[in-house]
Tab-separated table of C-alpha atoms in Angstrom:
chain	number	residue	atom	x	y	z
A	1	UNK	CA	78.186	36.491	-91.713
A	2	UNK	CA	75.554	34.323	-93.074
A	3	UNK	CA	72.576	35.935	-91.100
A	4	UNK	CA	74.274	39.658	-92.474
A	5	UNK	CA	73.859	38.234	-96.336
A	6	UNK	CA	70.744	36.873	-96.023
A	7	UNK	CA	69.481	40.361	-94.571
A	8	UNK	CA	70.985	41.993	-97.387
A	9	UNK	CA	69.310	40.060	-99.879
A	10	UNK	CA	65.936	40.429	-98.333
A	11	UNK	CA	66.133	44.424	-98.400
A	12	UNK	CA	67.529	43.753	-101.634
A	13	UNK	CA	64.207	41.744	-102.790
A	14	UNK	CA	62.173	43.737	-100.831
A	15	UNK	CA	63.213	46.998	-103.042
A	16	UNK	CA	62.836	45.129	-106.236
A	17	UNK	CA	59.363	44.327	-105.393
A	18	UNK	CA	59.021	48.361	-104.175
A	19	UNK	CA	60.094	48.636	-107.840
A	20	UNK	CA	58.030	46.262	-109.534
A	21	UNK	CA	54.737	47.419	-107.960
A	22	UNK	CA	55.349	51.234	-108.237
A	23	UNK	CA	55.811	51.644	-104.475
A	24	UNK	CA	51.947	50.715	-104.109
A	25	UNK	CA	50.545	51.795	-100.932
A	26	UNK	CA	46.937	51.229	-99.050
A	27	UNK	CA	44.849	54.653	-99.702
A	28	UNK	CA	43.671	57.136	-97.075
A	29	UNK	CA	40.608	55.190	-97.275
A	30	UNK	CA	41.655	52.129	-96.170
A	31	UNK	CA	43.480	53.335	-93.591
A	32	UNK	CA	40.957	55.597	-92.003
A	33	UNK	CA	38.455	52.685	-91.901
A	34	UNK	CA	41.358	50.841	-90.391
A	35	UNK	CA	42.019	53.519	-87.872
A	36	UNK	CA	37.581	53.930	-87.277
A	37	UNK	CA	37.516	49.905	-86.487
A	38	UNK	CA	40.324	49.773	-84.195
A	39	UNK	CA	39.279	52.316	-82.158
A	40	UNK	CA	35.166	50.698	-81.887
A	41	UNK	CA	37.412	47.255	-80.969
A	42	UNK	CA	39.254	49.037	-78.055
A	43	UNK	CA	36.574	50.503	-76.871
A	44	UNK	CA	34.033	47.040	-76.852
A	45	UNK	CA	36.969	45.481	-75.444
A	46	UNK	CA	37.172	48.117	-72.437
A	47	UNK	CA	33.497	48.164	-72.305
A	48	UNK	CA	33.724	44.219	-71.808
A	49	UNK	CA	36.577	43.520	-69.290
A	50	UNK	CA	34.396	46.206	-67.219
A	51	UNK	CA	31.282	44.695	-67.514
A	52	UNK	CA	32.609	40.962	-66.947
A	53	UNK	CA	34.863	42.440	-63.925
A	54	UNK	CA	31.660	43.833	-61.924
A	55	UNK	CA	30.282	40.303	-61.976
A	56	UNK	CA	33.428	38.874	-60.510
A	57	UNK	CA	33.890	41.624	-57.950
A	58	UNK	CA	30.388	42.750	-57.750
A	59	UNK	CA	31.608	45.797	-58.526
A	60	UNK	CA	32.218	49.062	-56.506
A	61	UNK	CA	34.196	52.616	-57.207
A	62	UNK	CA	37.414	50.851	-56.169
A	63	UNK	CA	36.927	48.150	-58.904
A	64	UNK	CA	36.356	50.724	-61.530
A	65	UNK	CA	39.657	52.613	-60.294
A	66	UNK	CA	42.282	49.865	-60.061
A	67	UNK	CA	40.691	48.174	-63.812
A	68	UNK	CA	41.017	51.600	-65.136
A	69	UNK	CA	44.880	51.434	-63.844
A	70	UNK	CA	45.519	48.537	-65.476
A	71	UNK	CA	44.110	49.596	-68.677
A	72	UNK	CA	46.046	52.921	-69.097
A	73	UNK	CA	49.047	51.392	-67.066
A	74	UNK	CA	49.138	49.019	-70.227
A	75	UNK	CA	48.351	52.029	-72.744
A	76	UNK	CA	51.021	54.189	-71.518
A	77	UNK	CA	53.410	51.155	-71.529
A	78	UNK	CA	52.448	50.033	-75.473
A	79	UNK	CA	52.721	53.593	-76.462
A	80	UNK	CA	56.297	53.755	-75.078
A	81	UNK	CA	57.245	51.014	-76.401
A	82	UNK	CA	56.074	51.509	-80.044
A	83	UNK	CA	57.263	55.018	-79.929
A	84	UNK	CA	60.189	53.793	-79.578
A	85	UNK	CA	60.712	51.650	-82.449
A	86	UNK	CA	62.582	53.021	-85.597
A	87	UNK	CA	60.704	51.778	-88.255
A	88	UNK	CA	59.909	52.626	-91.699
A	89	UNK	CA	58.411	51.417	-94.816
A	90	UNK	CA	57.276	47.924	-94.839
A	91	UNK	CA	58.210	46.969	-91.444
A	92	UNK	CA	56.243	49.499	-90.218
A	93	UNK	CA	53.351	48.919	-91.996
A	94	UNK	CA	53.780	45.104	-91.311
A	95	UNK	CA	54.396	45.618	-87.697
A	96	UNK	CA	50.901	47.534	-87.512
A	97	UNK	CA	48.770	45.298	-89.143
A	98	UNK	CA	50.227	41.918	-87.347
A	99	UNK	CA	49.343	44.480	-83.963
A	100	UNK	CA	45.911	44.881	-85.316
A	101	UNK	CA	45.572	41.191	-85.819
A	102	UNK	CA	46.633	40.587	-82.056
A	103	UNK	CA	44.220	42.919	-80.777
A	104	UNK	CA	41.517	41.509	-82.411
A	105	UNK	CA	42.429	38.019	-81.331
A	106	UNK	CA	43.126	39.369	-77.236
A	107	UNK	CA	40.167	40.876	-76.530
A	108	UNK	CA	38.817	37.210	-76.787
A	109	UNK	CA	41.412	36.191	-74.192
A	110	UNK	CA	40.590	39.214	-72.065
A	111	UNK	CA	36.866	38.233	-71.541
A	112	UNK	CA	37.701	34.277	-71.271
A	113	UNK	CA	40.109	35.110	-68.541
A	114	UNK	CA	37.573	37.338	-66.280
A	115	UNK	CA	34.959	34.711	-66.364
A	116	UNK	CA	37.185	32.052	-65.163
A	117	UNK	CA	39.209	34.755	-62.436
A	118	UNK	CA	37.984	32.911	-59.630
A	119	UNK	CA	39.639	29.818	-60.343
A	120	UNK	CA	42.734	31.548	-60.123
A	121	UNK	CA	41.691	34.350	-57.269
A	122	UNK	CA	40.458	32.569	-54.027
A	123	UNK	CA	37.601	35.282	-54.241
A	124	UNK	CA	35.553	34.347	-50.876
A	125	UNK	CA	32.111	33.529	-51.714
A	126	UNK	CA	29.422	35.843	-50.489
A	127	UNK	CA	31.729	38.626	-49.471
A	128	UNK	CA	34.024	41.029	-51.239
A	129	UNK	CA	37.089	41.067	-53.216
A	130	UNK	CA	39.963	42.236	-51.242
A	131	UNK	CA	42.611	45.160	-53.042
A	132	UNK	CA	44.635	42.062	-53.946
A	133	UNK	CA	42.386	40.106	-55.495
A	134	UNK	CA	41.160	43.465	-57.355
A	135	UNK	CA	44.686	44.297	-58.256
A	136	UNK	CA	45.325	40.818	-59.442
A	137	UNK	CA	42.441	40.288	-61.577
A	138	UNK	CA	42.359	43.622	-63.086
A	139	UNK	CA	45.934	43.035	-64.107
A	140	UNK	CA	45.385	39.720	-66.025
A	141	UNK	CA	42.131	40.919	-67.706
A	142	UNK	CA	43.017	44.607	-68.802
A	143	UNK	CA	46.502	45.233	-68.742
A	144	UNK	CA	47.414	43.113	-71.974
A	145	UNK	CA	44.935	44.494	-73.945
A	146	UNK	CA	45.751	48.426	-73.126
A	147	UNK	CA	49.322	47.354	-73.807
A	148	UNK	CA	48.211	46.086	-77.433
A	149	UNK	CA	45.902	49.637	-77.897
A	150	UNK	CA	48.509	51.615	-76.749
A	151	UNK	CA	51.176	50.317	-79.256
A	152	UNK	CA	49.174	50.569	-81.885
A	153	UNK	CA	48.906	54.694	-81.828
A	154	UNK	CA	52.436	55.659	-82.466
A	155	UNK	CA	52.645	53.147	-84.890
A	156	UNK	CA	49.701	54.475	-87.066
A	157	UNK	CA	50.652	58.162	-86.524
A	158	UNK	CA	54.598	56.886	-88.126
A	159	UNK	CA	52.301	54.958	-91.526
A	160	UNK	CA	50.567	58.545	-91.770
A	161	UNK	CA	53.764	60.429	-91.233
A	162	UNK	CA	55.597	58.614	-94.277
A	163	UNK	CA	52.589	59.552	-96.564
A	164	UNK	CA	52.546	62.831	-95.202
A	165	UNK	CA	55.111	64.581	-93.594
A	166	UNK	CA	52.704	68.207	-93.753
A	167	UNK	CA	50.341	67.155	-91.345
A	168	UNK	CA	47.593	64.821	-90.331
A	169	UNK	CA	49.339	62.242	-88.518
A	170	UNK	CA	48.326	62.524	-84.946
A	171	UNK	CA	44.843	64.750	-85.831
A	172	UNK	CA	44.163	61.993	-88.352
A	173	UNK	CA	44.497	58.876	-86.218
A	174	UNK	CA	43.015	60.370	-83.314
A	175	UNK	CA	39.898	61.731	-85.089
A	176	UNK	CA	39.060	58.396	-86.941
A	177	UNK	CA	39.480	56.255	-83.719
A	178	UNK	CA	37.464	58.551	-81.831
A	179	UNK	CA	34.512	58.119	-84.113
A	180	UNK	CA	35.263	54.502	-83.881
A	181	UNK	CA	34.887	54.772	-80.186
A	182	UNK	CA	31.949	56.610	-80.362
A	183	UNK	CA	30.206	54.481	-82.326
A	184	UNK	CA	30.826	51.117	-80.345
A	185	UNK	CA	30.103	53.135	-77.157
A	186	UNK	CA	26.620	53.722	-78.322
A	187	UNK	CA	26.035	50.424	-80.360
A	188	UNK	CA	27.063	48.108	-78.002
A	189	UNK	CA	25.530	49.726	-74.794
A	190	UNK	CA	22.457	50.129	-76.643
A	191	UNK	CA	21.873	47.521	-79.150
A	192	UNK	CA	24.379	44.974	-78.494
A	193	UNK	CA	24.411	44.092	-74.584
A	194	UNK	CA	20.723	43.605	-74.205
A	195	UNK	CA	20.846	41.000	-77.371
A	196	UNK	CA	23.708	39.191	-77.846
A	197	UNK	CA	26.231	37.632	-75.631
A	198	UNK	CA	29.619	39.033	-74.753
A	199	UNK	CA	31.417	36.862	-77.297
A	200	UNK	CA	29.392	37.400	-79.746
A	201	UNK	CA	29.745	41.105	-79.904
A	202	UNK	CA	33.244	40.906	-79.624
A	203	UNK	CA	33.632	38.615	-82.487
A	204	UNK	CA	31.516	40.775	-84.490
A	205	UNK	CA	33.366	44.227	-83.929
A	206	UNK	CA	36.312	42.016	-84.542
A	207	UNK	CA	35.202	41.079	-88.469
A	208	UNK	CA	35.852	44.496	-89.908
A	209	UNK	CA	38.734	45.203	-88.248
A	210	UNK	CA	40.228	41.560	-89.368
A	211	UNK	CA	39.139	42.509	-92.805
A	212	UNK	CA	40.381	45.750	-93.425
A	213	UNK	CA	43.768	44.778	-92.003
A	214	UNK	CA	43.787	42.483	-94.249
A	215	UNK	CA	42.853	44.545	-97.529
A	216	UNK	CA	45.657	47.544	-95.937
A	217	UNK	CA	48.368	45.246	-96.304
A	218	UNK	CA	47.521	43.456	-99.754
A	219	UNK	CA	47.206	46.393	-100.743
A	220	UNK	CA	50.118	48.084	-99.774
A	221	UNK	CA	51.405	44.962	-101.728
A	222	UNK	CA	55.369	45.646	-101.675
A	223	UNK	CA	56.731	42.927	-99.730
A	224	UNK	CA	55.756	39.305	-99.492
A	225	UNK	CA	55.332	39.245	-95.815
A	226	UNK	CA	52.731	41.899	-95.884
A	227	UNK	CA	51.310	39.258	-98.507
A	228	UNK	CA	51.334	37.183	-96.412
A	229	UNK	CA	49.386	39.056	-93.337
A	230	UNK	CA	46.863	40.087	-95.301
A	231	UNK	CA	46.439	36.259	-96.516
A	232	UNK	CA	46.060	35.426	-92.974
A	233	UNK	CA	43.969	38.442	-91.627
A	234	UNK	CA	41.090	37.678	-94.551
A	235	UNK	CA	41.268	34.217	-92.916
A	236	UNK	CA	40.547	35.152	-89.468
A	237	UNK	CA	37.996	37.206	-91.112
A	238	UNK	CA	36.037	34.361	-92.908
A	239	UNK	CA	36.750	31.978	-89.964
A	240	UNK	CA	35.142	34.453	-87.137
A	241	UNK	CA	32.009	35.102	-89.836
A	242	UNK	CA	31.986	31.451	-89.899
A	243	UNK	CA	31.651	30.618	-86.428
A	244	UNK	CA	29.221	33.731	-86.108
A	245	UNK	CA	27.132	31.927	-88.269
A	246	UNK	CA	27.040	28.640	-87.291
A	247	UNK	CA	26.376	29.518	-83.173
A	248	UNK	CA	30.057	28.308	-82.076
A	249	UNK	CA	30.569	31.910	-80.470
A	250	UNK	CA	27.995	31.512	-78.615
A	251	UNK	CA	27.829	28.372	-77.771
A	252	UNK	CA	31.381	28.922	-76.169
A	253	UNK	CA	30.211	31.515	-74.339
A	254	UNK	CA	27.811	29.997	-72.426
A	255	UNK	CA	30.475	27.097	-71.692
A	256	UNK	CA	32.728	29.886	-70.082
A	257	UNK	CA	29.506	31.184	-68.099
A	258	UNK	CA	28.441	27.783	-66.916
A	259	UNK	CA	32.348	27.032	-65.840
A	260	UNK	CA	32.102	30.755	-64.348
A	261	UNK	CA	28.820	30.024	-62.492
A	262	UNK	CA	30.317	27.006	-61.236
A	263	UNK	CA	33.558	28.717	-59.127
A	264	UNK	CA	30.704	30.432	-57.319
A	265	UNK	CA	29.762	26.947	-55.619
A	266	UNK	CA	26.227	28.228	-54.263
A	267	UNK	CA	24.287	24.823	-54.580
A	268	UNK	CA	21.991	26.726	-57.477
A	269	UNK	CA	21.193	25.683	-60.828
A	270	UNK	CA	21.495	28.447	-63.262
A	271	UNK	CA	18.567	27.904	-65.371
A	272	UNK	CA	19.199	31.539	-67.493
A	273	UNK	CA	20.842	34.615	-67.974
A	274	UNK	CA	20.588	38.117	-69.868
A	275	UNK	CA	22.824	40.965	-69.707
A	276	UNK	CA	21.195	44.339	-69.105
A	277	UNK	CA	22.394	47.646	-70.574
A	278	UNK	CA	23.048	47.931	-66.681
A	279	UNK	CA	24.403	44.643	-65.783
A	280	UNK	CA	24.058	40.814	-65.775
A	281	UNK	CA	20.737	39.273	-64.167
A	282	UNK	CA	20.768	35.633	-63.772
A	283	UNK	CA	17.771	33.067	-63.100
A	284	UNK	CA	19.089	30.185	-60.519
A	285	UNK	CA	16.744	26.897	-59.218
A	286	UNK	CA	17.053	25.385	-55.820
A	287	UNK	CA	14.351	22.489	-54.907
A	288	UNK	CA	11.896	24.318	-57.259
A	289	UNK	CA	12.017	27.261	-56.010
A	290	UNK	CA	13.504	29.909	-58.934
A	291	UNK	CA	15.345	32.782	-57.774
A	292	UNK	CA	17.022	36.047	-59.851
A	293	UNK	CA	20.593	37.234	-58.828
A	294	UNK	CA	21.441	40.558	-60.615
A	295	UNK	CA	25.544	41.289	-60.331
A	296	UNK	CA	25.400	44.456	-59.208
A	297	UNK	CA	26.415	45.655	-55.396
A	298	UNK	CA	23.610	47.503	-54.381
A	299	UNK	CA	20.231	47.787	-56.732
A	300	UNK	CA	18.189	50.433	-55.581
A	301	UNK	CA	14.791	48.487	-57.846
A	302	UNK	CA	14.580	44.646	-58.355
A	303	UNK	CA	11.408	43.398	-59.609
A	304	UNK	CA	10.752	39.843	-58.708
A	305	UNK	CA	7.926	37.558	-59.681
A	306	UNK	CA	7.171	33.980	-58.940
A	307	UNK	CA	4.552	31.166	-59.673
């Protein structure tokens, strides 16, 4: 009874605010730069778990196959469960933007978990992953985060559906996170792997996309929990610039590649390491004697020079 009148009231202050603020809502804008950045995060998140997966498995067809299940095992799952939800109004719109939040905030999780796989996967050293430790791997890394992507579509095409019901919902969404995938595709294969370091890139795709959630729902100002959101997504935003700026990202991520490096228990010291737009190529010492491992199954050119 108690839990039925407090619900009441909160509808009941929820339309008084609806009221106050004149039913203010984000515009098309907003959302369509919020709909561009979520789709460049997905795909730099993809692009990641991929790239960090090859170096675990040193990566084959079969790799690519069972981490592409995952993903769209997890897509089709998130999209049938947020196309199932009966939302409107502010809990839709609040339900959206705390999704965008959590994507932003797993793709971080998705490439700390792949470089520390083999302390969970007894991955034999020197030889090849089996199917299960594929499976296994693939699961943990990409599955949550296609599950996250994948609930996030419906829920977009129901915000544009409530604006309006004439047309552009699924057209709309698609089209802006298209060009949002597009752009990452290019930027980060081209620009951003052979400069920065995984973490880095993440975190930076992961600014805008904090930010905007964050102006959608103050702006779409009608209930204090979307407040609230966008209070907290503008402070993931200046905390991620923050650590951007003073080298924690990537000082963090060359923890997680020393602990990575480690598992592989090769008697080497890894003195450096550079990711190619192709793949990772590491510089390892052994009684003075300097040695380059590149990740990859079967090179068909290595260049190799010594002193």
């Amino acid at each position: 009874m108690t839990r039925t009148i407090r619900h009441n009231n909160s509808e009941a202050m929820s339309e008084n605010q609806a009221k106050k603020w004149g039913h203010a809502t984000a515009p098309d804008w907003v959302l369509s730069a919020l709909f561009f950045f979520t789709g460049a995060h997905a795909m730099t998140t993809q692009m990641y778990c991929v790239r960090e997966l090859l170096v675990v498995f040193f990566g084959n067809e079969l790799c690519l196959g069972i981490l592409f299940g995952c993903w769209f095992l997890g897509i089709g799952i998130g999209s049938y469960c947020g196309a199932r939800l009966r939302m409107r109004g502010i809990a839709l719109m609040t339900t959206l933007t705390t999704g965008v939040l959590a994507l932003g905030l797993v793709s971080w999780g998705a490439v700390a978990v792949a470089r520390l796989l083999r302390y969970a996967l007894a991955i034999p050293l020197g030889g090849s992953a089996s199917v299960a430790h594929m499976a296994g791997g693939s699961f943990l890394v990409a599955f949550l985060p296609g599950v996250v992507i994948g609930f996030l579509f419906p829920l977009a095409c129901a915000v544009l559906q409530e604006r309006d019901s004439a047309g552009r919902t699924i057209g709309w969404v698609y089209l802006w996170e298209s060009l949002g995938s597009l752009g990452a595709g290019v930027g980060v294969s081209f620009v951003a792997v052979p400069l920065y370091v995984s973490l880095t890139v993440v975190s930076f795709c992961a600014l805008p996309l904090f930010a905007t959630a964050g102006i959608a729902a103050l702006l779409h100002r009608t209930s204090r929990a979307l407040i609230r959101i966008g209070c907290c997504a503008l402070l993931l935003a200046a905390l991620d610039a923050g650590c951007l700026s003073t080298g924690m990202v990537s000082r963090f991520d060359n923890l997680l590649r020393e602990l990575q490096w480690q598992t592989l228990k090769n008697g080497l010291t890894r003195v450096a390491e550079r990711d190619s737009r192709y793949q990772r190529i590491t510089l390892a010492e052994a009684g003075g004697q300097y040695l380059s491992l590149i990740h990859i199954s079967e090179p068909t050119r290595l260049l190799s020079i010594s002193y």
